[in-house]
Amino acid sequence: MSVLLYGAGVVLLVFALIDILTKGDDQVRGLPKIAWVFLVILVPVVGSIVWFTVGHDWSQGDRNHGRYIEPRRHEDQYASLGHARAAHGDKRVTGTEQELAELEREIEYWEAQARLRRAKEAAGEGEPAPGS
């Protein structure tokens, strides 16, 4: 039973330290971050509980909280693709279509090379493919 309590204390200590270190200075109340770190390390269970009740800023705000937020692209501000095209023209769409056409040509080239290599191998010409 004491091992379970000790493990819970260690987990609480680790979560508190991670939470303290990932918070910005504007999200810490009461003491500076370094003081909270020392308090949690010196008095693990009590320090962690005090951190989560007093030091942690739980107020709702426009903060990131250390999570990844996908950046906004300029296309996101338009209701539809038609609105984006009207604002920026077809430049990006045309560029994407050109890239896709180039990729398709490249795929066709490599498929033709593979067919040629298989035909040569079947006819007994050329080197066999590795792993054959």
PDB file of N, CA, C and O in Angstrom, residues 47-94:
ATOM      1  N   GLY A  47       3.277  20.560  -1.968  1.00  0.00           N
ATOM      2  CA  GLY A  47       3.640  21.577  -2.943  1.00  0.00           C
ATOM      3  C   GLY A  47       2.861  21.427  -4.239  1.00  0.00           C
ATOM      4  O   GLY A  47       2.427  22.417  -4.832  1.00  0.00           O
ATOM      5  N   SER A  48       2.667  20.184  -4.686  1.00  0.00           N
ATOM      6  CA  SER A  48       1.909  19.942  -5.912  1.00  0.00           C
ATOM      7  C   SER A  48       0.448  20.346  -5.743  1.00  0.00           C
ATOM      8  O   SER A  48      -0.145  20.966  -6.627  1.00  0.00           O
ATOM      9  N   ILE A  49      -0.128  19.984  -4.599  1.00  0.00           N
ATOM     10  CA  ILE A  49      -1.526  20.334  -4.347  1.00  0.00           C
ATOM     11  C   ILE A  49      -1.685  21.853  -4.272  1.00  0.00           C
ATOM     12  O   ILE A  49      -2.618  22.422  -4.846  1.00  0.00           O
ATOM     13  N   VAL A  50      -0.745  22.515  -3.587  1.00  0.00           N
ATOM     14  CA  VAL A  50      -0.805  23.974  -3.486  1.00  0.00           C
ATOM     15  C   VAL A  50      -0.630  24.604  -4.869  1.00  0.00           C
ATOM     16  O   VAL A  50      -1.296  25.580  -5.202  1.00  0.00           O
ATOM     17  N   TRP A  51       0.249  24.034  -5.691  1.00  0.00           N
ATOM     18  CA  TRP A  51       0.429  24.564  -7.046  1.00  0.00           C
ATOM     19  C   TRP A  51      -0.879  24.518  -7.829  1.00  0.00           C
ATOM     20  O   TRP A  51      -1.295  25.487  -8.437  1.00  0.00           O
ATOM     21  N   PHE A  52      -1.530  23.344  -7.819  1.00  0.00           N
ATOM     22  CA  PHE A  52      -2.741  23.195  -8.615  1.00  0.00           C
ATOM     23  C   PHE A  52      -3.910  24.009  -8.061  1.00  0.00           C
ATOM     24  O   PHE A  52      -4.811  24.380  -8.806  1.00  0.00           O
ATOM     25  N   THR A  53      -3.928  24.299  -6.761  1.00  0.00           N
ATOM     26  CA  THR A  53      -5.030  25.074  -6.197  1.00  0.00           C
ATOM     27  C   THR A  53      -4.768  26.574  -6.203  1.00  0.00           C
ATOM     28  O   THR A  53      -5.688  27.363  -6.418  1.00  0.00           O
ATOM     29  N   VAL A  54      -3.517  26.993  -5.979  1.00  0.00           N
ATOM     30  CA  VAL A  54      -3.224  28.416  -5.826  1.00  0.00           C
ATOM     31  C   VAL A  54      -2.409  28.973  -6.990  1.00  0.00           C
ATOM     32  O   VAL A  54      -2.739  30.031  -7.538  1.00  0.00           O
ATOM     33  N   GLY A  55      -1.355  28.285  -7.393  1.00  0.00           N
ATOM     34  CA  GLY A  55      -0.416  28.842  -8.346  1.00  0.00           C
ATOM     35  C   GLY A  55      -0.841  28.766  -9.795  1.00  0.00           C
ATOM     36  O   GLY A  55      -0.506  29.624 -10.602  1.00  0.00           O
ATOM     37  N   HIS A  56      -1.582  27.753 -10.139  1.00  0.00           N
ATOM     38  CA  HIS A  56      -2.009  27.545 -11.525  1.00  0.00           C
ATOM     39  C   HIS A  56      -3.135  28.505 -11.860  1.00  0.00           C
ATOM     40  O   HIS A  56      -4.117  28.602 -11.142  1.00  0.00           O
ATOM     41  N   ASP A  57      -3.016  29.224 -12.972  1.00  0.00           N
ATOM     42  CA  ASP A  57      -4.048  30.161 -13.404  1.00  0.00           C
ATOM     43  C   ASP A  57      -5.073  29.388 -14.228  1.00  0.00           C
ATOM     44  O   ASP A  57      -4.798  28.987 -15.360  1.00  0.00           O
ATOM     45  N   TRP A  58      -6.237  29.150 -13.681  1.00  0.00           N
ATOM     46  CA  TRP A  58      -7.271  28.360 -14.343  1.00  0.00           C
ATOM     47  C   TRP A  58      -8.238  29.224 -15.139  1.00  0.00           C
ATOM     48  O   TRP A  58      -9.202  28.717 -15.695  1.00  0.00           O
ATOM     49  N   SER A  59      -8.012  30.524 -15.200  1.00  0.00           N
ATOM     50  CA  SER A  59      -8.950  31.396 -15.896  1.00  0.00           C
ATOM     51  C   SER A  59      -8.952  31.102 -17.390  1.00  0.00           C
ATOM     52  O   SER A  59      -7.933  30.760 -17.983  1.00  0.00           O
ATOM     53  N   GLN A  60     -10.122  31.235 -17.977  1.00  0.00           N
ATOM     54  CA  GLN A  60     -10.250  31.025 -19.411  1.00  0.00           C
ATOM     55  C   GLN A  60      -9.675  32.225 -20.129  1.00  0.00           C
ATOM     56  O   GLN A  60      -9.898  33.355 -19.751  1.00  0.00           O
ATOM     57  N   GLY A  61      -8.940  31.983 -21.161  1.00  0.00           N
ATOM     58  CA  GLY A  61      -8.366  33.088 -21.910  1.00  0.00           C
ATOM     59  C   GLY A  61      -8.013  32.642 -23.304  1.00  0.00           C
ATOM     60  O   GLY A  61      -8.247  31.502 -23.707  1.00  0.00           O
ATOM     61  N   ASP A  62      -7.418  33.525 -24.032  1.00  0.00           N
ATOM     62  CA  ASP A  62      -7.014  33.252 -25.401  1.00  0.00           C
ATOM     63  C   ASP A  62      -5.586  32.739 -25.410  1.00  0.00           C
ATOM     64  O   ASP A  62      -4.727  33.295 -26.072  1.00  0.00           O
ATOM     65  N   ARG A  63      -5.321  31.694 -24.642  1.00  0.00           N
ATOM     66  CA  ARG A  63      -3.964  31.193 -24.511  1.00  0.00           C
ATOM     67  C   ARG A  63      -3.823  29.867 -25.228  1.00  0.00           C
ATOM     68  O   ARG A  63      -4.776  29.138 -25.431  1.00  0.00           O
ATOM     69  N   ASN A  64      -2.604  29.530 -25.556  1.00  0.00           N
ATOM     70  CA  ASN A  64      -2.294  28.302 -26.270  1.00  0.00           C
ATOM     71  C   ASN A  64      -2.231  27.109 -25.322  1.00  0.00           C
ATOM     72  O   ASN A  64      -2.522  25.996 -25.690  1.00  0.00           O
ATOM     73  N   HIS A  65      -1.827  27.297 -24.093  1.00  0.00           N
ATOM     74  CA  HIS A  65      -1.673  26.249 -23.084  1.00  0.00           C
ATOM     75  C   HIS A  65      -0.729  25.142 -23.546  1.00  0.00           C
ATOM     76  O   HIS A  65      -0.887  23.984 -23.187  1.00  0.00           O
ATOM     77  N   GLY A  66       0.247  25.489 -24.365  1.00  0.00           N
ATOM     78  CA  GLY A  66       1.247  24.522 -24.792  1.00  0.00           C
ATOM     79  C   GLY A  66       0.783  23.563 -25.857  1.00  0.00           C
ATOM     80  O   GLY A  66       1.505  22.661 -26.239  1.00  0.00           O
ATOM     81  N   ARG A  67      -0.424  23.714 -26.338  1.00  0.00           N
ATOM     82  CA  ARG A  67      -0.933  22.806 -27.358  1.00  0.00           C
ATOM     83  C   ARG A  67      -0.661  23.377 -28.744  1.00  0.00           C
ATOM     84  O   ARG A  67      -0.606  24.574 -28.935  1.00  0.00           O
ATOM     85  N   TYR A  68      -0.542  22.486 -29.712  1.00  0.00           N
ATOM     86  CA  TYR A  68      -0.338  22.910 -31.090  1.00  0.00           C
ATOM     87  C   TYR A  68      -1.659  23.404 -31.655  1.00  0.00           C
ATOM     88  O   TYR A  68      -2.690  22.757 -31.549  1.00  0.00           O
ATOM     89  N   ILE A  69      -1.623  24.560 -32.243  1.00  0.00           N
ATOM     90  CA  ILE A  69      -2.796  25.110 -32.919  1.00  0.00           C
ATOM     91  C   ILE A  69      -2.414  25.290 -34.383  1.00  0.00           C
ATOM     92  O   ILE A  69      -1.397  25.912 -34.689  1.00  0.00           O
ATOM     93  N   GLU A  70      -3.219  24.739 -35.254  1.00  0.00           N
ATOM     94  CA  GLU A  70      -2.910  24.832 -36.681  1.00  0.00           C
ATOM     95  C   GLU A  70      -2.933  26.293 -37.112  1.00  0.00           C
ATOM     96  O   GLU A  70      -3.861  27.031 -36.780  1.00  0.00           O
ATOM     97  N   PRO A  71      -1.920  26.722 -37.839  1.00  0.00           N
ATOM     98  CA  PRO A  71      -1.900  28.117 -38.278  1.00  0.00           C
ATOM     99  C   PRO A  71      -3.026  28.396 -39.273  1.00  0.00           C
ATOM    100  O   PRO A  71      -3.431  27.519 -40.028  1.00  0.00           O
ATOM    101  N   ARG A  72      -3.503  29.614 -39.246  1.00  0.00           N
ATOM    102  CA  ARG A  72      -4.550  30.002 -40.195  1.00  0.00           C
ATOM    103  C   ARG A  72      -3.922  30.343 -41.532  1.00  0.00           C
ATOM    104  O   ARG A  72      -2.929  31.037 -41.601  1.00  0.00           O
ATOM    105  N   ARG A  73      -4.495  29.810 -42.574  1.00  0.00           N
ATOM    106  CA  ARG A  73      -4.035  30.131 -43.916  1.00  0.00           C
ATOM    107  C   ARG A  73      -4.965  31.189 -44.492  1.00  0.00           C
ATOM    108  O   ARG A  73      -6.092  31.343 -44.045  1.00  0.00           O
ATOM    109  N   HIS A  74      -4.485  31.903 -45.484  1.00  0.00           N
ATOM    110  CA  HIS A  74      -5.329  32.959 -46.048  1.00  0.00           C
ATOM    111  C   HIS A  74      -6.552  32.381 -46.733  1.00  0.00           C
ATOM    112  O   HIS A  74      -7.569  33.051 -46.862  1.00  0.00           O
ATOM    113  N   GLU A  75      -6.510  31.114 -47.136  1.00  0.00           N
ATOM    114  CA  GLU A  75      -7.675  30.497 -47.768  1.00  0.00           C
ATOM    115  C   GLU A  75      -8.795  30.270 -46.761  1.00  0.00           C
ATOM    116  O   GLU A  75      -9.960  30.177 -47.125  1.00  0.00           O
ATOM    117  N   ASP A  76      -8.439  30.151 -45.451  1.00  0.00           N
ATOM    118  CA  ASP A  76      -9.447  29.859 -44.446  1.00  0.00           C
ATOM    119  C   ASP A  76     -10.438  30.997 -44.254  1.00  0.00           C
ATOM    120  O   ASP A  76     -11.505  30.798 -43.699  1.00  0.00           O
ATOM    121  N   GLN A  77     -10.092  32.184 -44.687  1.00  0.00           N
ATOM    122  CA  GLN A  77     -10.973  33.315 -44.457  1.00  0.00           C
ATOM    123  C   GLN A  77     -12.082  33.428 -45.505  1.00  0.00           C
ATOM    124  O   GLN A  77     -12.955  34.284 -45.394  1.00  0.00           O
ATOM    125  N   TYR A  78     -12.060  32.542 -46.500  1.00  0.00           N
ATOM    126  CA  TYR A  78     -13.064  32.599 -47.549  1.00  0.00           C
ATOM    127  C   TYR A  78     -14.089  31.488 -47.356  1.00  0.00           C
ATOM    128  O   TYR A  78     -13.759  30.385 -46.930  1.00  0.00           O
ATOM    129  N   ALA A  79     -15.331  31.796 -47.708  1.00  0.00           N
ATOM    130  CA  ALA A  79     -16.418  30.835 -47.515  1.00  0.00           C
ATOM    131  C   ALA A  79     -16.314  29.655 -48.473  1.00  0.00           C
ATOM    132  O   ALA A  79     -16.714  28.544 -48.144  1.00  0.00           O
ATOM    133  N   SER A  80     -15.794  29.884 -49.668  1.00  0.00           N
ATOM    134  CA  SER A  80     -15.717  28.799 -50.646  1.00  0.00           C
ATOM    135  C   SER A  80     -14.480  28.999 -51.516  1.00  0.00           C
ATOM    136  O   SER A  80     -13.827  30.041 -51.474  1.00  0.00           O
ATOM    137  N   LEU A  81     -14.189  27.981 -52.303  1.00  0.00           N
ATOM    138  CA  LEU A  81     -13.063  28.066 -53.222  1.00  0.00           C
ATOM    139  C   LEU A  81     -13.286  29.160 -54.255  1.00  0.00           C
ATOM    140  O   LEU A  81     -12.352  29.840 -54.671  1.00  0.00           O
ATOM    141  N   GLY A  82     -14.540  29.362 -54.657  1.00  0.00           N
ATOM    142  CA  GLY A  82     -14.854  30.408 -55.622  1.00  0.00           C
ATOM    143  C   GLY A  82     -14.513  31.797 -55.087  1.00  0.00           C
ATOM    144  O   GLY A  82     -13.982  32.635 -55.817  1.00  0.00           O
ATOM    145  N   HIS A  83     -14.794  32.034 -53.803  1.00  0.00           N
ATOM    146  CA  HIS A  83     -14.453  33.321 -53.202  1.00  0.00           C
ATOM    147  C   HIS A  83     -12.939  33.506 -53.150  1.00  0.00           C
ATOM    148  O   HIS A  83     -12.427  34.606 -53.385  1.00  0.00           O
ATOM    149  N   ALA A  84     -12.218  32.447 -52.837  1.00  0.00           N
ATOM    150  CA  ALA A  84     -10.751  32.538 -52.784  1.00  0.00           C
ATOM    151  C   ALA A  84     -10.184  32.806 -54.174  1.00  0.00           C
ATOM    152  O   ALA A  84      -9.253  33.599 -54.335  1.00  0.00           O
ATOM    153  N   ARG A  85     -10.736  32.137 -55.192  1.00  0.00           N
ATOM    154  CA  ARG A  85     -10.264  32.370 -56.567  1.00  0.00           C
ATOM    155  C   ARG A  85     -10.547  33.803 -57.006  1.00  0.00           C
ATOM    156  O   ARG A  85      -9.733  34.425 -57.684  1.00  0.00           O
ATOM    157  N   ALA A  86     -11.713  34.325 -56.609  1.00  0.00           N
ATOM    158  CA  ALA A  86     -12.052  35.695 -56.990  1.00  0.00           C
ATOM    159  C   ALA A  86     -11.086  36.681 -56.351  1.00  0.00           C
ATOM    160  O   ALA A  86     -10.718  37.682 -56.964  1.00  0.00           O
ATOM    161  N   ALA A  87     -10.647  36.389 -55.138  1.00  0.00           N
ATOM    162  CA  ALA A  87      -9.749  37.311 -54.442  1.00  0.00           C
ATOM    163  C   ALA A  87      -8.306  37.178 -54.906  1.00  0.00           C
ATOM    164  O   ALA A  87      -7.577  38.160 -54.982  1.00  0.00           O
ATOM    165  N   HIS A  88      -7.868  35.965 -55.215  1.00  0.00           N
ATOM    166  CA  HIS A  88      -6.447  35.740 -55.515  1.00  0.00           C
ATOM    167  C   HIS A  88      -6.184  35.253 -56.929  1.00  0.00           C
ATOM    168  O   HIS A  88      -5.037  35.044 -57.313  1.00  0.00           O
ATOM    169  N   GLY A  89      -7.204  35.016 -57.695  1.00  0.00           N
ATOM    170  CA  GLY A  89      -7.005  34.525 -59.041  1.00  0.00           C
ATOM    171  C   GLY A  89      -6.775  33.023 -59.043  1.00  0.00           C
ATOM    172  O   GLY A  89      -6.793  32.361 -58.018  1.00  0.00           O
ATOM    173  N   ASP A  90      -6.561  32.470 -60.215  1.00  0.00           N
ATOM    174  CA  ASP A  90      -6.376  31.026 -60.361  1.00  0.00           C
ATOM    175  C   ASP A  90      -4.920  30.618 -60.295  1.00  0.00           C
ATOM    176  O   ASP A  90      -4.567  29.503 -60.658  1.00  0.00           O
ATOM    177  N   LYS A  91      -4.038  31.502 -59.850  1.00  0.00           N
ATOM    178  CA  LYS A  91      -2.611  31.226 -59.881  1.00  0.00           C
ATOM    179  C   LYS A  91      -2.260  29.964 -59.093  1.00  0.00           C
ATOM    180  O   LYS A  91      -1.568  29.084 -59.590  1.00  0.00           O
ATOM    181  N   ARG A  92      -2.774  29.849 -57.879  1.00  0.00           N
ATOM    182  CA  ARG A  92      -2.419  28.694 -57.058  1.00  0.00           C
ATOM    183  C   ARG A  92      -3.050  27.424 -57.609  1.00  0.00           C
ATOM    184  O   ARG A  92      -2.436  26.371 -57.629  1.00  0.00           O
ATOM    185  N   VAL A  93      -4.300  27.499 -58.037  1.00  0.00           N
ATOM    186  CA  VAL A  93      -4.974  26.326 -58.577  1.00  0.00           C
ATOM    187  C   VAL A  93      -4.261  25.848 -59.822  1.00  0.00           C
ATOM    188  O   VAL A  93      -4.017  24.660 -60.004  1.00  0.00           O
ATOM    189  N   THR A  94      -3.872  26.763 -60.705  1.00  0.00           N
ATOM    190  CA  THR A  94      -3.160  26.391 -61.919  1.00  0.00           C
ATOM    191  C   THR A  94      -1.825  25.755 -61.558  1.00  0.00           C
ATOM    192  O   THR A  94      -1.426  24.757 -62.147  1.00  0.00           O
TER     193      THR A  94
END
